[in-house]
Amino acid sequence: MVQALGVVVGVVVLTFLIARLIPGDPAVAYAGPRATAEQLAAVRERFGLDGSLWEQFATYLSGVIHGDLGISLHTKAPVVEDLFRVFPTTLVLVTIALLLAATIGIPLGAMAAHSRGRLGDFIAKVISILMVSMPVFWLAILLQIVFFSRLGWVPVAGEYDTRLDATSPLYTVIGVPVVDALLTGNWVVFRSTLAHLILPVIAIAAYPIGAVAMVTRGTLLENLGEEHVRMVRALGFPERSVFARFALRPSLNPIIALLALVFAYALTNSFIVESIFNWPGLGNYAVKSIQSLDVPAILGVTLVVALIYVLLNLVVDLVQAVIDPRVR
Amino acid sequence: MKDLLNSEMMPAPTPDLQGEPRRRRPAAWPGWRVARRFPLLNIGMVLAALVILASLLAPWITPYPADAGAVIHPDLVLEAPSFAHWFGTDAVGRDIFTRVLFGGRVSIAIVVGVLLISAVIGLSIGLAAGFFGGWLDAVLMRVTDVFLAFPALLLAVALAAMLSASAVNAALAIAFTWWPWYARLARGQAASIRRQGYADAAIVLGAGRARLLIRHLLPNASTAVFVQMSLDAAGIILTAATLSYLGLGAQDPIPEWGLMVAQGQPLATTAWWVITFPGLAILVTAVAFNFIGDGLQNVFDPKRGRS
């Protein structure tokens, strides 16, 4: 806990340093290159850029603690408000992608471990490595071209077909159309949201599928070689239950730890996928911030994703302790 | 010669206890048996060698070397792949085959640069932490933890966004996010080796700290570092390509793969070749290094099981 807190403080410091020690004056970046000296001074005063580095850090830190990450340059709204607006959408997208990755990756890895050293293992490994080597932006564009432009099977832009608003209006519950449609029983919109989810989810899930499969295979093989598995096998348990109950169960721990790691990876991959599929989430917001050199927004996104990552690792530790008492 | 080896001179194959009858032939070169057991490692090495050779020889083997720079051929815009242009031409008429091969040089330079910088920083910090222990260890490793709390791509994107966009700055941004992995790896190695008998023996024999560090700890950590480097090469290529796709890396006349995909994206519905080949180049190179890294890991750590 204390360690996690230390890391959080470090994350805030590092984010601050990235913004301040890099060549280029943030005040100039905000006010624009044609700003007058008075305008620059006003901007400096407004963002606490006129003091020493320590004073600036104190201002920044108190801002972060009070939930103030500054004003975004491209949306002209407080960064924190922006983040609250865009994050749930991304969370839905990434969560569905990770669920898909687990449902494909774990069986794929188990199949590889089961046919160790034989053709099935080889094929599974090649598939996994292809998945983790895929440039996400390229995969997303290819999916878009093949399944939308060429075949026309699925829609590509946004969260759902907004023309449906006329016939079956969507009521906002939490602000994420998929969930809202499900909760309000708006099946027409729900079907449309699902169709819009397919391609972005596949693009984001590619890397996690490969990573999960490889780790599943590795830990399963380690566990299959353990004493207790041999004994259970010697006792005459059917191979399937040896595999599922005695080898797979203890393998779940590293897989869960990996999923947390992959979550952060998927979150950053969603930057690219969201901007390609015009998905109004955190990633799209981040890419627009980068393109408009929106420093407060870039740092806000960086800070929030890093904090989520730290938090997630903490949760993983707790979950692992529940699954495997040896960790405690 | 081959017949001699195959026929009567060989004893009959004896099935081993695992029930796998296997004919053991004398190896043509000693590493052959090892090599044959790791087919992916071989495929990876062949692919990587092809990629590296093709990019090093790019000025001599590409049909239109000038197209790697800022050239415009208004009469050749967006031509489909043909015998004259194997991978087609881009929006200003440059030969994509030429640009893909030259792009390999950019990617390889970035990988080498990032690996060197991050290994040097990471190894120094990690070895120092693992070797001296105490408060230095605690401080260095907490700093490392902070860096590891950021997903690599995120930190690299944030940094690169602050710097002016160029291939060198992209490489610096990636190296800045990559070293903590080496620090952690080297620290673990140093700490475990320190507890081995031969470290004590060296100290008893009067070896100084510097000698112990350089002659004993560094070489022993190098296997693990080497495997890590080959696995990382793939990740660095993907990260660098992503940065330039976002416009945070190399800029226009430079033939960088990620940048080429970004430039081709608006045209891709009608001219599929403008994004397909640069993307394939990234994929093939990343696959090659991942095959090698995975294979090396199995060679050095057989417990994880080979395939």
PDB file of C-alpha atoms in Angstrom, chain A residues 139-265:
ATOM      1  CA  LEU A 139      -4.546  -3.909 -38.434  1.00  0.00           C
ATOM      2  CA  ALA A 140      -7.290  -1.378 -37.655  1.00  0.00           C
ATOM      3  CA  ILE A 141      -7.017   0.270 -41.070  1.00  0.00           C
ATOM      4  CA  LEU A 142      -6.984  -3.104 -42.850  1.00  0.00           C
ATOM      5  CA  LEU A 143     -10.063  -4.285 -40.922  1.00  0.00           C
ATOM      6  CA  GLN A 144     -11.803  -1.047 -41.822  1.00  0.00           C
ATOM      7  CA  ILE A 145     -10.984  -1.369 -45.510  1.00  0.00           C
ATOM      8  CA  VAL A 146     -11.775  -5.056 -45.879  1.00  0.00           C
ATOM      9  CA  PHE A 147     -14.929  -5.352 -43.781  1.00  0.00           C
ATOM     10  CA  PHE A 148     -16.400  -1.920 -44.390  1.00  0.00           C
ATOM     11  CA  SER A 149     -15.170  -0.463 -47.671  1.00  0.00           C
ATOM     12  CA  ARG A 150     -14.921  -3.727 -49.615  1.00  0.00           C
ATOM     13  CA  LEU A 151     -17.419  -6.095 -48.071  1.00  0.00           C
ATOM     14  CA  GLY A 152     -19.707  -3.610 -46.334  1.00  0.00           C
ATOM     15  CA  TRP A 153     -20.503  -6.126 -43.581  1.00  0.00           C
ATOM     16  CA  VAL A 154     -20.126  -3.852 -40.576  1.00  0.00           C
ATOM     17  CA  PRO A 155     -20.296  -0.135 -39.900  1.00  0.00           C
ATOM     18  CA  VAL A 156     -17.135   1.648 -38.831  1.00  0.00           C
ATOM     19  CA  ALA A 157     -17.532   5.142 -37.482  1.00  0.00           C
ATOM     20  CA  GLY A 158     -18.674   6.094 -33.994  1.00  0.00           C
ATOM     21  CA  GLU A 159     -20.595   4.142 -31.390  1.00  0.00           C
ATOM     22  CA  TYR A 160     -23.911   3.592 -33.189  1.00  0.00           C
ATOM     23  CA  ASP A 161     -25.894   4.754 -36.178  1.00  0.00           C
ATOM     24  CA  THR A 162     -27.094   8.187 -35.049  1.00  0.00           C
ATOM     25  CA  ARG A 163     -29.902   8.103 -37.648  1.00  0.00           C
ATOM     26  CA  LEU A 164     -31.616   5.703 -35.254  1.00  0.00           C
ATOM     27  CA  ASP A 165     -32.106   8.606 -32.827  1.00  0.00           C
ATOM     28  CA  ALA A 166     -35.109   9.682 -34.893  1.00  0.00           C
ATOM     29  CA  THR A 167     -36.957   6.367 -34.672  1.00  0.00           C
ATOM     30  CA  SER A 168     -35.825   5.009 -31.327  1.00  0.00           C
ATOM     31  CA  PRO A 169     -34.292   7.747 -29.179  1.00  0.00           C
ATOM     32  CA  LEU A 170     -31.665   6.662 -26.679  1.00  0.00           C
ATOM     33  CA  TYR A 171     -32.033   7.689 -23.043  1.00  0.00           C
ATOM     34  CA  THR A 172     -28.808   8.451 -21.227  1.00  0.00           C
ATOM     35  CA  VAL A 173     -28.157   6.402 -18.105  1.00  0.00           C
ATOM     36  CA  ILE A 174     -24.389   6.361 -17.715  1.00  0.00           C
ATOM     37  CA  GLY A 175     -23.408   7.985 -21.017  1.00  0.00           C
ATOM     38  CA  VAL A 176     -22.141   4.896 -22.812  1.00  0.00           C
ATOM     39  CA  PRO A 177     -24.556   3.989 -25.627  1.00  0.00           C
ATOM     40  CA  VAL A 178     -24.008   0.195 -25.454  1.00  0.00           C
ATOM     41  CA  VAL A 179     -24.834   0.088 -21.768  1.00  0.00           C
ATOM     42  CA  ASP A 180     -27.566   2.702 -22.008  1.00  0.00           C
ATOM     43  CA  ALA A 181     -29.290   0.809 -24.820  1.00  0.00           C
ATOM     44  CA  LEU A 182     -29.076  -2.436 -22.880  1.00  0.00           C
ATOM     45  CA  LEU A 183     -30.404  -0.903 -19.670  1.00  0.00           C
ATOM     46  CA  THR A 184     -33.296   0.884 -21.353  1.00  0.00           C
ATOM     47  CA  GLY A 185     -34.149  -2.089 -23.519  1.00  0.00           C
ATOM     48  CA  ASN A 186     -33.569  -0.155 -26.718  1.00  0.00           C
ATOM     49  CA  TRP A 187     -32.782  -3.195 -28.851  1.00  0.00           C
ATOM     50  CA  VAL A 188     -32.534  -1.371 -32.179  1.00  0.00           C
ATOM     51  CA  VAL A 189     -29.773   0.889 -30.920  1.00  0.00           C
ATOM     52  CA  PHE A 190     -28.209  -1.986 -28.958  1.00  0.00           C
ATOM     53  CA  ARG A 191     -27.796  -4.032 -32.151  1.00  0.00           C
ATOM     54  CA  SER A 192     -26.254  -1.037 -33.852  1.00  0.00           C
ATOM     55  CA  THR A 193     -23.789  -0.477 -31.003  1.00  0.00           C
ATOM     56  CA  LEU A 194     -22.747  -4.122 -31.089  1.00  0.00           C
ATOM     57  CA  ALA A 195     -22.111  -3.931 -34.820  1.00  0.00           C
ATOM     58  CA  HIS A 196     -19.996  -0.829 -34.274  1.00  0.00           C
ATOM     59  CA  LEU A 197     -18.023  -2.579 -31.555  1.00  0.00           C
ATOM     60  CA  ILE A 198     -16.892  -5.597 -33.584  1.00  0.00           C
ATOM     61  CA  LEU A 199     -13.937  -4.163 -35.513  1.00  0.00           C
ATOM     62  CA  PRO A 200     -12.424  -1.912 -32.799  1.00  0.00           C
ATOM     63  CA  VAL A 201     -12.677  -4.781 -30.320  1.00  0.00           C
ATOM     64  CA  ILE A 202     -10.863  -7.167 -32.679  1.00  0.00           C
ATOM     65  CA  ALA A 203      -8.118  -4.600 -33.312  1.00  0.00           C
ATOM     66  CA  ILE A 204      -7.557  -4.001 -29.602  1.00  0.00           C
ATOM     67  CA  ALA A 205      -7.849  -7.695 -28.676  1.00  0.00           C
ATOM     68  CA  ALA A 206      -5.128  -8.872 -31.087  1.00  0.00           C
ATOM     69  CA  TYR A 207      -2.145  -8.205 -28.832  1.00  0.00           C
ATOM     70  CA  PRO A 208      -3.798  -9.483 -25.625  1.00  0.00           C
ATOM     71  CA  ILE A 209      -4.862 -12.726 -27.371  1.00  0.00           C
ATOM     72  CA  GLY A 210      -1.257 -13.542 -28.242  1.00  0.00           C
ATOM     73  CA  ALA A 211       0.137 -12.484 -24.876  1.00  0.00           C
ATOM     74  CA  VAL A 212      -2.486 -14.412 -22.891  1.00  0.00           C
ATOM     75  CA  ALA A 213      -1.980 -17.543 -25.012  1.00  0.00           C
ATOM     76  CA  MET A 214       1.803 -17.494 -24.516  1.00  0.00           C
ATOM     77  CA  VAL A 215       1.627 -16.963 -20.765  1.00  0.00           C
ATOM     78  CA  THR A 216      -1.101 -19.593 -20.378  1.00  0.00           C
ATOM     79  CA  ARG A 217       1.038 -22.116 -22.222  1.00  0.00           C
ATOM     80  CA  GLY A 218       4.147 -21.295 -20.188  1.00  0.00           C
ATOM     81  CA  THR A 219       2.550 -21.481 -16.750  1.00  0.00           C
ATOM     82  CA  LEU A 220       0.502 -24.551 -17.656  1.00  0.00           C
ATOM     83  CA  LEU A 221       3.635 -26.399 -18.700  1.00  0.00           C
ATOM     84  CA  GLU A 222       5.328 -25.368 -15.482  1.00  0.00           C
ATOM     85  CA  ASN A 223       2.397 -26.639 -13.453  1.00  0.00           C
ATOM     86  CA  LEU A 224       2.023 -29.845 -15.456  1.00  0.00           C
ATOM     87  CA  GLY A 225       5.566 -30.727 -14.457  1.00  0.00           C
ATOM     88  CA  GLU A 226       4.830 -30.250 -10.768  1.00  0.00           C
ATOM     89  CA  GLU A 227       4.679 -33.020  -8.230  1.00  0.00           C
ATOM     90  CA  HIS A 228       0.996 -32.649  -7.384  1.00  0.00           C
ATOM     91  CA  VAL A 229      -0.071 -32.952 -11.018  1.00  0.00           C
ATOM     92  CA  ARG A 230       1.967 -36.104 -11.489  1.00  0.00           C
ATOM     93  CA  MET A 231       0.469 -37.560  -8.393  1.00  0.00           C
ATOM     94  CA  VAL A 232      -3.091 -36.797  -9.420  1.00  0.00           C
ATOM     95  CA  ARG A 233      -2.343 -38.373 -12.769  1.00  0.00           C
ATOM     96  CA  ALA A 234      -0.836 -41.427 -11.093  1.00  0.00           C
ATOM     97  CA  LEU A 235      -3.968 -41.730  -8.978  1.00  0.00           C
ATOM     98  CA  GLY A 236      -5.862 -42.290 -12.201  1.00  0.00           C
ATOM     99  CA  PHE A 237      -7.780 -39.052 -12.564  1.00  0.00           C
ATOM    100  CA  PRO A 238      -8.927 -38.589 -16.150  1.00  0.00           C
ATOM    101  CA  GLU A 239      -6.562 -36.421 -18.160  1.00  0.00           C
ATOM    102  CA  ARG A 240      -9.178 -33.740 -18.649  1.00  0.00           C
ATOM    103  CA  SER A 241      -9.647 -33.146 -14.945  1.00  0.00           C
ATOM    104  CA  VAL A 242      -5.900 -33.330 -14.325  1.00  0.00           C
ATOM    105  CA  PHE A 243      -5.581 -30.567 -16.848  1.00  0.00           C
ATOM    106  CA  ALA A 244      -8.480 -28.344 -15.895  1.00  0.00           C
ATOM    107  CA  ARG A 245      -8.631 -28.773 -12.131  1.00  0.00           C
ATOM    108  CA  PHE A 246      -5.082 -29.349 -11.073  1.00  0.00           C
ATOM    109  CA  ALA A 247      -2.939 -27.632 -13.677  1.00  0.00           C
ATOM    110  CA  LEU A 248      -5.101 -24.802 -15.028  1.00  0.00           C
ATOM    111  CA  ARG A 249      -6.350 -23.569 -11.654  1.00  0.00           C
ATOM    112  CA  PRO A 250      -2.925 -22.585 -10.242  1.00  0.00           C
ATOM    113  CA  SER A 251      -2.068 -21.081 -13.629  1.00  0.00           C
ATOM    114  CA  LEU A 252      -4.839 -18.519 -13.286  1.00  0.00           C
ATOM    115  CA  ASN A 253      -2.726 -16.297 -11.063  1.00  0.00           C
ATOM    116  CA  PRO A 254      -0.059 -15.294 -13.542  1.00  0.00           C
ATOM    117  CA  ILE A 255      -2.750 -14.969 -16.213  1.00  0.00           C
ATOM    118  CA  ILE A 256      -4.667 -12.473 -14.073  1.00  0.00           C
ATOM    119  CA  ALA A 257      -1.485 -10.526 -13.384  1.00  0.00           C
ATOM    120  CA  LEU A 258      -0.848 -10.471 -17.104  1.00  0.00           C
ATOM    121  CA  LEU A 259      -4.376  -9.238 -17.836  1.00  0.00           C
ATOM    122  CA  ALA A 260      -3.707  -6.192 -15.655  1.00  0.00           C
ATOM    123  CA  LEU A 261      -0.499  -5.519 -17.543  1.00  0.00           C
ATOM    124  CA  VAL A 262      -2.253  -6.027 -20.842  1.00  0.00           C
ATOM    125  CA  PHE A 263      -5.086  -3.726 -19.759  1.00  0.00           C
ATOM    126  CA  ALA A 264      -2.671  -0.809 -19.677  1.00  0.00           C
ATOM    127  CA  TYR A 265      -1.271  -1.886 -23.022  1.00  0.00           C
TER     128      TYR A 265
END
